[in-house]
Each structure stands twice: as structure tokens, then as C-alpha cells.
Amino acid sequence: GENVEQHPSTLSVQEGDSAVIKCTYSDSASNYFPWYKQELGKRPQLIIDIRSNVGEKKDQRIAVTLNKTAKHFSLHITETQPEDSAVYFCAARGGGNKLTFGTGTQLKVEL
Amino acid sequence: SAVISQKPSRDICQRGTSLTIQCQVDSQVTMMFWYRQQPGQSLTLIATANQGSEATYESGFVIDKFPISRPNLTFSTLTVSNMSPEDSSIYLCSVEDPTSFYGYTFGSGTRLTVV
């Protein structure tokens, strides 16, 4: 089945700096790659996603890039703000419409 | 987007007992997914529930421990049976959102503590 690796596990940045989180996946048939933000005690919330026929997608301060050949995808957050502090999960949609999640990245934005 | 109502939001249960978690969706969906999120960990898929057929369980999860019902296209239950402290986790249901191409939405989660 699908295996998703995510790095780094923790990331600390200064307010206004950029943050990058990287994921790799194993199943070349995976075709959908969402990113979720989970605040403490809350449900995961979709923040951006990308499909396998697209290389990059941007939504205001958030962007996602996908390299199908290398089976890599990354989340980029620019101009980070304290409210960006949370755990971020990448995921890949493979067979059976199932999402397989990465291990998560604890992002801390410091003032 | 689809709205999922999940309950209970939390419970404290005695070991050896069972707890049933319910998820109600405000629209008809083909597939519902049940996840477990242990403290400080990622989400692990327990099973996929399709209406009218038995749930499909992931490796490491069995029907006797986590029986699932899917009586119609808007509702599903997950039971955690014969609980032990190791079952203390957050359990979440999820659907493939019919209003969003490939989007997935999550319920608010059930925080289970087994004592």
C-alpha cells in the first residue's frame, strides 16, 4: 500500500519568514495530495490540495508543488504569522480512494 | 462542503466495555472512513465503510474489535469493543466530500479515554 514520509517533524520560524514542509510517497498511482492543518483539540482542516495533473498550486500565502517523477510534494507558507502555528499533515490518495497521512509537522511561528 | 456531526465528542470508559461512535453527514456519500489518532500521532485509517456492504479493514484492525455499521448513505457507526487503556485515542470519521472534487472532510472527533 501507500507510504507517505514527512519532514521535518518540527519546524520553528520567525514571524514573516517562510516555512517549507516536504513529503514523499511510494505509490506512483496516487493522484491527489491534500494538506491539512490541525490545531490542538480540533479536527484536521484542508488548507490546500493538488492533483497529479498539476505541478503547482497557490492560494494567497500557501502553495503546494508536486514532482511526480520524484514522488515529492511540498507545502510552502510565506509571510508566516503566529496563527499559522499548528500541526500540518500531508496525505496521498491511492487505491480504494483512501488517504494515507504523513507523520505530521509541528510548526511554531515565533514573534 | 459536507458537514459531519460526530458524537460523542468525548467519553471516559471502563476497560472491558464498548463504546459506539456515530457520524451523521448532511449529504449522501458513497464512502465513509474511520481513523484513529493516538496522542501526538498522525491519523491511521481503521476501515472504509460503504453502504450495503461489509466494511474493509486495514492491516492491524479487525471487525471483532471495531465493528462498523453503514445502514444508509448519510450515517455510520464505529464501535470500540472490549476496551483497554491502549484504545485511548481520538477517533474521527471522514467522507469524500461530494461538493468538492476529491475533497475529504472530517468529523470533529471523539476523544476516548479508557480507565
Tab-separated table of N, CA and C in Angstrom, chain B:
chain	number	residue	atom	x	y	z
B	1	SER	N	-19.355	22.825	1.661
B	1	SER	CA	-18.784	21.499	1.868
B	1	SER	C	-19.693	20.680	2.778
B	2	ALA	N	-19.501	19.355	2.746
B	2	ALA	CA	-20.300	18.478	3.588
B	2	ALA	C	-20.052	18.778	5.063
B	3	VAL	N	-21.101	18.623	5.859
B	3	VAL	CA	-20.992	18.829	7.304
B	3	VAL	C	-21.218	17.490	7.993
B	4	ILE	N	-20.301	17.132	8.880
B	4	ILE	CA	-20.389	15.871	9.598
B	4	ILE	C	-20.627	16.162	11.077
B	5	SER	N	-21.632	15.525	11.637
B	5	SER	CA	-21.891	15.598	13.076
B	5	SER	C	-21.423	14.296	13.693
B	6	GLN	N	-20.488	14.381	14.613
B	6	GLN	CA	-19.933	13.191	15.252
B	6	GLN	C	-20.195	13.267	16.741
B	7	LYS	N	-20.624	12.135	17.304
B	7	LYS	CA	-20.832	12.100	18.741
B	7	LYS	C	-20.631	10.701	19.294
B	8	PRO	N	-20.219	10.587	20.562
B	8	PRO	CA	-19.994	11.694	21.481
B	8	PRO	C	-18.694	12.423	21.162
B	9	SER	N	-18.521	13.610	21.709
B	9	SER	CA	-17.285	14.347	21.489
B	9	SER	C	-16.168	13.799	22.370
B	10	ARG	N	-16.538	13.268	23.510
B	10	ARG	CA	-15.558	12.658	24.390
B	10	ARG	C	-16.264	11.699	25.343
B	11	ASP	N	-15.500	10.748	25.849
B	11	ASP	CA	-16.059	9.825	26.829
B	11	ASP	C	-14.918	9.195	27.618
B	12	ILE	N	-15.234	8.864	28.842
B	12	ILE	CA	-14.311	8.110	29.696
B	12	ILE	C	-14.994	6.789	29.993
B	13	CYS	N	-14.336	5.703	29.648
B	13	CYS	CA	-14.972	4.388	29.733
B	13	CYS	C	-14.134	3.433	30.570
B	14	GLN	N	-14.815	2.467	31.157
B	14	GLN	CA	-14.137	1.427	31.920
B	14	GLN	C	-13.587	0.372	30.967
B	15	ARG	N	-12.449	-0.182	31.321
B	15	ARG	CA	-11.897	-1.249	30.484
B	15	ARG	C	-12.851	-2.426	30.441
B	16	GLY	N	-12.884	-3.076	29.292
B	16	GLY	CA	-13.770	-4.215	29.103
B	16	GLY	C	-15.127	-3.854	28.544
B	17	THR	N	-15.460	-2.569	28.525
B	17	THR	CA	-16.752	-2.146	27.985
B	17	THR	C	-16.594	-1.746	26.517
B	18	SER	N	-17.696	-1.350	25.897
B	18	SER	CA	-17.697	-0.948	24.491
B	18	SER	C	-18.286	0.446	24.354
B	19	LEU	N	-17.866	1.150	23.328
B	19	LEU	CA	-18.390	2.480	23.034
B	19	LEU	C	-18.728	2.556	21.550
B	20	THR	N	-19.888	3.089	21.247
B	20	THR	CA	-20.281	3.283	19.852
B	20	THR	C	-20.250	4.759	19.513
B	21	ILE	N	-19.547	5.067	18.435
B	21	ILE	CA	-19.395	6.440	17.942
B	21	ILE	C	-20.239	6.591	16.683
B	22	GLN	N	-20.942	7.705	16.598
B	22	GLN	CA	-21.846	7.917	15.469
B	22	GLN	C	-21.380	9.098	14.617
B	23	CYS	N	-21.569	8.954	13.311
B	23	CYS	CA	-21.320	10.067	12.387
B	23	CYS	C	-22.495	10.219	11.450
B	24	GLN	N	-23.002	11.439	11.378
B	24	GLN	CA	-24.122	11.787	10.518
B	24	GLN	C	-23.654	12.858	9.542
B	25	VAL	N	-23.894	12.625	8.258
B	25	VAL	CA	-23.470	13.563	7.217
B	25	VAL	C	-24.701	14.242	6.647
B	26	ASP	N	-24.566	15.508	6.272
B	26	ASP	CA	-25.734	16.256	5.792
B	26	ASP	C	-25.992	16.041	4.304
B	27	SER	N	-25.262	15.140	3.680
B	27	SER	CA	-25.486	14.803	2.284
B	27	SER	C	-25.133	13.337	2.063
B	28	GLN	N	-25.604	12.778	0.983
B	28	GLN	CA	-25.341	11.366	0.723
B	28	GLN	C	-23.909	11.187	0.212
B	29	VAL	N	-23.226	10.233	0.781
B	29	VAL	CA	-21.844	9.964	0.390
B	29	VAL	C	-21.675	8.465	0.203
B	30	THR	N	-20.850	8.109	-0.741
B	30	THR	CA	-20.636	6.693	-1.022
B	30	THR	C	-19.747	6.051	0.030
B	31	MET	N	-18.633	6.706	0.320
B	31	MET	CA	-17.637	6.110	1.210
B	31	MET	C	-17.484	6.937	2.477
B	32	MET	N	-17.399	6.237	3.599
B	32	MET	CA	-17.052	6.876	4.863
B	32	MET	C	-15.827	6.162	5.413
B	33	PHE	N	-14.972	6.928	6.040
B	33	PHE	CA	-13.710	6.406	6.545
B	33	PHE	C	-13.625	6.646	8.054
B	34	TRP	N	-13.072	5.679	8.747
B	34	TRP	CA	-12.848	5.822	10.185
B	34	TRP	C	-11.356	5.806	10.457
B	35	TYR	N	-10.906	6.812	11.242
B	35	TYR	CA	-9.490	6.950	11.576
B	35	TYR	C	-9.292	6.914	13.081
B	36	ARG	N	-8.096	6.550	13.474
B	36	ARG	CA	-7.671	6.667	14.853
B	36	ARG	C	-6.473	7.602	14.894
B	37	GLN	N	-6.455	8.492	15.877
B	37	GLN	CA	-5.332	9.379	16.058
B	37	GLN	C	-4.888	9.282	17.507
B	38	GLN	N	-3.810	8.559	17.716
B	38	GLN	CA	-3.284	8.414	19.062
B	38	GLN	C	-2.598	9.710	19.468
B	39	PRO	N	-2.469	9.953	20.776
B	39	PRO	CA	-1.938	11.245	21.247
B	39	PRO	C	-0.618	11.615	20.586
B	40	GLY	N	-0.590	12.798	19.983
B	40	GLY	CA	0.630	13.297	19.362
B	40	GLY	C	1.029	12.602	18.079
B	41	GLN	N	0.130	11.782	17.530
B	41	GLN	CA	0.461	10.999	16.340
B	41	GLN	C	-0.372	11.433	15.136
B	42	SER	N	-0.093	10.778	14.035
B	42	SER	CA	-0.822	11.047	12.798
B	42	SER	C	-2.137	10.257	12.781
B	43	LEU	N	-2.838	10.387	11.679
B	43	LEU	CA	-4.101	9.679	11.513
B	43	LEU	C	-3.835	8.332	10.845
B	44	THR	N	-4.416	7.292	11.429
B	44	THR	CA	-4.301	5.948	10.883
B	44	THR	C	-5.679	5.452	10.491
B	45	LEU	N	-5.814	5.001	9.269
B	45	LEU	CA	-7.104	4.523	8.787
B	45	LEU	C	-7.432	3.182	9.435
B	46	ILE	N	-8.644	3.104	10.011
B	46	ILE	CA	-9.113	1.846	10.587
B	46	ILE	C	-9.831	1.029	9.516
B	47	ALA	N	-10.799	1.667	8.857
B	47	ALA	CA	-11.604	0.943	7.883
B	47	ALA	C	-12.354	1.912	6.991
B	48	THR	N	-12.812	1.374	5.872
B	48	THR	CA	-13.644	2.099	4.920
B	48	THR	C	-15.020	1.460	4.932
B	49	ALA	N	-16.056	2.288	5.046
B	49	ALA	CA	-17.426	1.784	5.149
B	49	ALA	C	-18.236	2.225	3.942
B	50	ASN	N	-18.715	1.264	3.184
B	50	ASN	CA	-19.606	1.525	2.062
B	50	ASN	C	-21.002	1.040	2.419
B	51	GLN	N	-22.008	1.775	2.003
B	51	GLN	CA	-23.379	1.387	2.293
B	51	GLN	C	-23.723	0.104	1.558
B	52	GLY	N	-24.300	-0.843	2.291
B	52	GLY	CA	-24.752	-2.086	1.681
B	52	GLY	C	-23.713	-3.176	1.591
B	53	SER	N	-22.542	-2.932	2.116
B	53	SER	CA	-21.515	-3.976	2.108
B	53	SER	C	-20.720	-3.924	3.401
B	54	GLU	N	-19.982	-4.985	3.675
B	54	GLU	CA	-19.163	-5.008	4.878
B	54	GLU	C	-18.005	-4.020	4.755
B	55	ALA	N	-17.615	-3.495	5.880
B	55	ALA	CA	-16.501	-2.560	5.886
B	55	ALA	C	-15.203	-3.273	5.517
B	56	THR	N	-14.293	-2.515	4.948
B	56	THR	CA	-12.968	-3.030	4.598
B	56	THR	C	-11.970	-2.515	5.617
B	57	TYR	N	-11.305	-3.429	6.323
B	57	TYR	CA	-10.410	-3.065	7.407
B	57	TYR	C	-8.960	-3.031	6.945
B	58	GLU	N	-8.220	-2.106	7.525
B	58	GLU	CA	-6.794	-2.006	7.239
B	58	GLU	C	-6.025	-3.016	8.095
B	59	SER	N	-4.808	-3.248	7.686
B	59	SER	CA	-3.953	-4.171	8.413
B	59	SER	C	-3.814	-3.731	9.870
B	60	GLY	N	-4.010	-4.664	10.777
B	60	GLY	CA	-3.897	-4.362	12.190
B	60	GLY	C	-5.214	-4.051	12.873
B	61	PHE	N	-6.282	-3.959	12.106
B	61	PHE	CA	-7.613	-3.680	12.655
B	61	PHE	C	-8.554	-4.799	12.233
B	62	VAL	N	-9.358	-5.283	13.183
B	62	VAL	CA	-10.255	-6.406	12.907
B	62	VAL	C	-11.680	-6.062	13.275
B	63	ILE	N	-12.596	-6.731	12.604
B	63	ILE	CA	-14.019	-6.442	12.762
B	63	ILE	C	-14.503	-6.725	14.167
B	64	ASP	N	-13.977	-7.744	14.821
B	64	ASP	CA	-14.436	-8.074	16.164
B	64	ASP	C	-14.129	-6.961	17.149
B	65	LYS	N	-13.053	-6.255	16.918
B	65	LYS	CA	-12.632	-5.173	17.819
B	65	LYS	C	-13.296	-3.841	17.435
B	66	PHE	N	-13.475	-3.623	16.129
B	66	PHE	CA	-14.010	-2.350	15.633
B	66	PHE	C	-15.168	-2.594	14.653
B	67	PRO	N	-16.270	-3.162	15.121
B	67	PRO	CA	-17.392	-3.363	14.200
B	67	PRO	C	-17.957	-2.032	13.726
B	68	ILE	N	-18.330	-2.013	12.453
B	68	ILE	CA	-18.817	-0.804	11.798
B	68	ILE	C	-20.168	-1.096	11.173
B	69	SER	N	-21.072	-0.136	11.297
B	69	SER	CA	-22.344	-0.232	10.577
B	69	SER	C	-22.443	0.919	9.596
B	70	ARG	N	-23.146	0.669	8.484
B	70	ARG	CA	-23.368	1.705	7.469
B	70	ARG	C	-24.761	1.458	6.887
B	71	PRO	N	-25.792	1.828	7.649
B	71	PRO	CA	-27.153	1.478	7.238
B	71	PRO	C	-27.679	2.288	6.061
B	72	ASN	N	-27.128	3.481	5.833
B	72	ASN	CA	-27.578	4.299	4.699
B	72	ASN	C	-26.449	5.213	4.256
B	73	LEU	N	-26.741	6.081	3.313
B	73	LEU	CA	-25.687	6.895	2.688
B	73	LEU	C	-25.309	8.127	3.504
B	74	THR	N	-25.935	8.342	4.659
B	74	THR	CA	-25.607	9.528	5.456
B	74	THR	C	-25.166	9.204	6.878
B	75	PHE	N	-25.054	7.937	7.225
B	75	PHE	CA	-24.827	7.586	8.627
B	75	PHE	C	-23.914	6.374	8.744
B	76	SER	N	-23.077	6.390	9.793
B	76	SER	CA	-22.224	5.243	10.090
B	76	SER	C	-21.894	5.246	11.579
B	77	THR	N	-21.652	4.064	12.113
B	77	THR	CA	-21.181	3.949	13.487
B	77	THR	C	-19.929	3.088	13.529
B	78	LEU	N	-19.074	3.409	14.483
B	78	LEU	CA	-17.885	2.609	14.803
B	78	LEU	C	-17.992	2.237	16.270
B	79	THR	N	-17.853	0.967	16.574
B	79	THR	CA	-17.844	0.512	17.961
B	79	THR	C	-16.434	0.097	18.337
B	80	VAL	N	-15.991	0.549	19.468
B	80	VAL	CA	-14.708	0.100	20.018
B	80	VAL	C	-15.062	-0.897	21.112
B	81	SER	N	-14.721	-2.153	20.898
B	81	SER	CA	-15.185	-3.235	21.759
B	81	SER	C	-14.127	-3.667	22.759
B	82	ASN	N	-14.618	-4.171	23.899
B	82	ASN	CA	-13.729	-4.749	24.906
B	82	ASN	C	-12.498	-3.856	25.118
B	83	MET	N	-12.762	-2.640	25.499
B	83	MET	CA	-11.724	-1.624	25.507
B	83	MET	C	-10.652	-1.849	26.560
B	84	SER	N	-9.445	-1.430	26.214
B	84	SER	CA	-8.308	-1.415	27.122
B	84	SER	C	-7.701	-0.022	27.078
B	85	PRO	N	-6.836	0.328	28.034
B	85	PRO	CA	-6.234	1.674	28.019
B	85	PRO	C	-5.528	2.006	26.703
B	86	GLU	N	-5.045	0.984	25.997
B	86	GLU	CA	-4.376	1.225	24.715
B	86	GLU	C	-5.318	1.763	23.638
B	87	ASP	N	-6.604	1.648	23.860
B	87	ASP	CA	-7.595	2.174	22.907
B	87	ASP	C	-7.854	3.658	23.125
B	88	SER	N	-7.259	4.245	24.138
B	88	SER	CA	-7.427	5.678	24.381
B	88	SER	C	-6.833	6.450	23.213
B	89	SER	N	-7.685	7.153	22.501
B	89	SER	CA	-7.285	7.852	21.275
B	89	SER	C	-8.385	8.823	20.897
B	90	ILE	N	-8.136	9.544	19.823
B	90	ILE	CA	-9.203	10.286	19.164
B	90	ILE	C	-9.623	9.479	17.943
B	91	TYR	N	-10.913	9.309	17.788
B	91	TYR	CA	-11.462	8.587	16.640
B	91	TYR	C	-12.209	9.598	15.767
B	92	LEU	N	-11.916	9.576	14.485
B	92	LEU	CA	-12.521	10.534	13.560
B	92	LEU	C	-13.146	9.799	12.380
B	93	CYS	N	-14.284	10.293	11.959
B	93	CYS	CA	-14.843	9.816	10.702
B	93	CYS	C	-14.560	10.860	9.623
B	94	SER	N	-14.586	10.408	8.405
B	94	SER	CA	-14.284	11.279	7.279
B	94	SER	C	-15.095	10.827	6.078
B	95	VAL	N	-15.426	11.768	5.211
B	95	VAL	CA	-16.117	11.437	3.972
B	95	VAL	C	-15.418	12.117	2.815
B	96	GLU	N	-15.595	11.503	1.669
B	96	GLU	CA	-15.147	12.133	0.443
B	96	GLU	C	-16.253	13.110	0.072
B	97	ASP	N	-15.937	14.395	0.175
B	97	ASP	CA	-16.944	15.438	0.090
B	97	ASP	C	-17.555	15.505	-1.307
B	98	PRO	N	-18.850	15.240	-1.431
B	98	PRO	CA	-19.458	15.241	-2.765
B	98	PRO	C	-19.521	16.631	-3.386
B	99	THR	N	-19.345	17.666	-2.571
B	99	THR	CA	-19.419	19.025	-3.111
B	99	THR	C	-18.063	19.530	-3.572
B	100	SER	N	-17.042	18.756	-3.357
B	100	SER	CA	-15.685	19.192	-3.683
B	100	SER	C	-14.958	18.043	-4.359
B	101	PHE	N	-14.532	18.237	-5.560
B	101	PHE	CA	-13.858	17.191	-6.307
B	101	PHE	C	-12.651	16.680	-5.535
B	102	TYR	N	-12.723	15.454	-5.079
B	102	TYR	CA	-11.689	14.775	-4.324
B	102	TYR	C	-11.492	15.286	-2.899
B	103	GLY	N	-12.248	16.290	-2.469
B	103	GLY	CA	-12.029	16.789	-1.120
B	103	GLY	C	-12.516	15.808	-0.065
B	104	TYR	N	-11.874	15.816	1.072
B	104	TYR	CA	-12.257	14.978	2.197
B	104	TYR	C	-12.516	15.876	3.401
B	105	THR	N	-13.606	15.585	4.101
B	105	THR	CA	-13.992	16.358	5.281
B	105	THR	C	-13.999	15.439	6.490
B	106	PHE	N	-13.669	16.005	7.653
B	106	PHE	CA	-13.599	15.232	8.884
B	106	PHE	C	-14.668	15.654	9.876
B	107	GLY	N	-15.126	14.667	10.648
B	107	GLY	CA	-15.929	14.966	11.813
B	107	GLY	C	-15.059	15.609	12.894
B	108	SER	N	-15.709	16.063	13.948
B	108	SER	CA	-14.990	16.791	14.998
B	108	SER	C	-14.206	15.870	15.932
B	109	GLY	N	-14.415	14.567	15.800
B	109	GLY	CA	-13.628	13.632	16.583
B	109	GLY	C	-14.281	13.236	17.894
B	110	THR	N	-13.922	12.051	18.368
B	110	THR	CA	-14.346	11.537	19.671
B	110	THR	C	-13.088	11.232	20.471
B	111	ARG	N	-12.935	11.939	21.571
B	111	ARG	CA	-11.764	11.710	22.431
B	111	ARG	C	-12.129	10.643	23.453
B	112	LEU	N	-11.535	9.478	23.329
B	112	LEU	CA	-11.848	8.342	24.185
B	112	LEU	C	-10.725	8.103	25.169
B	113	THR	N	-11.100	8.022	26.445
B	113	THR	CA	-10.155	7.664	27.498
B	113	THR	C	-10.667	6.395	28.167
B	114	VAL	N	-9.807	5.387	28.223
B	114	VAL	CA	-10.185	4.121	28.849
B	114	VAL	C	-9.403	3.990	30.162
B	115	VAL	N	-10.163	3.779	31.232
B	115	VAL	CA	-9.513	3.704	32.559
B	115	VAL	C	-9.697	2.329	33.181
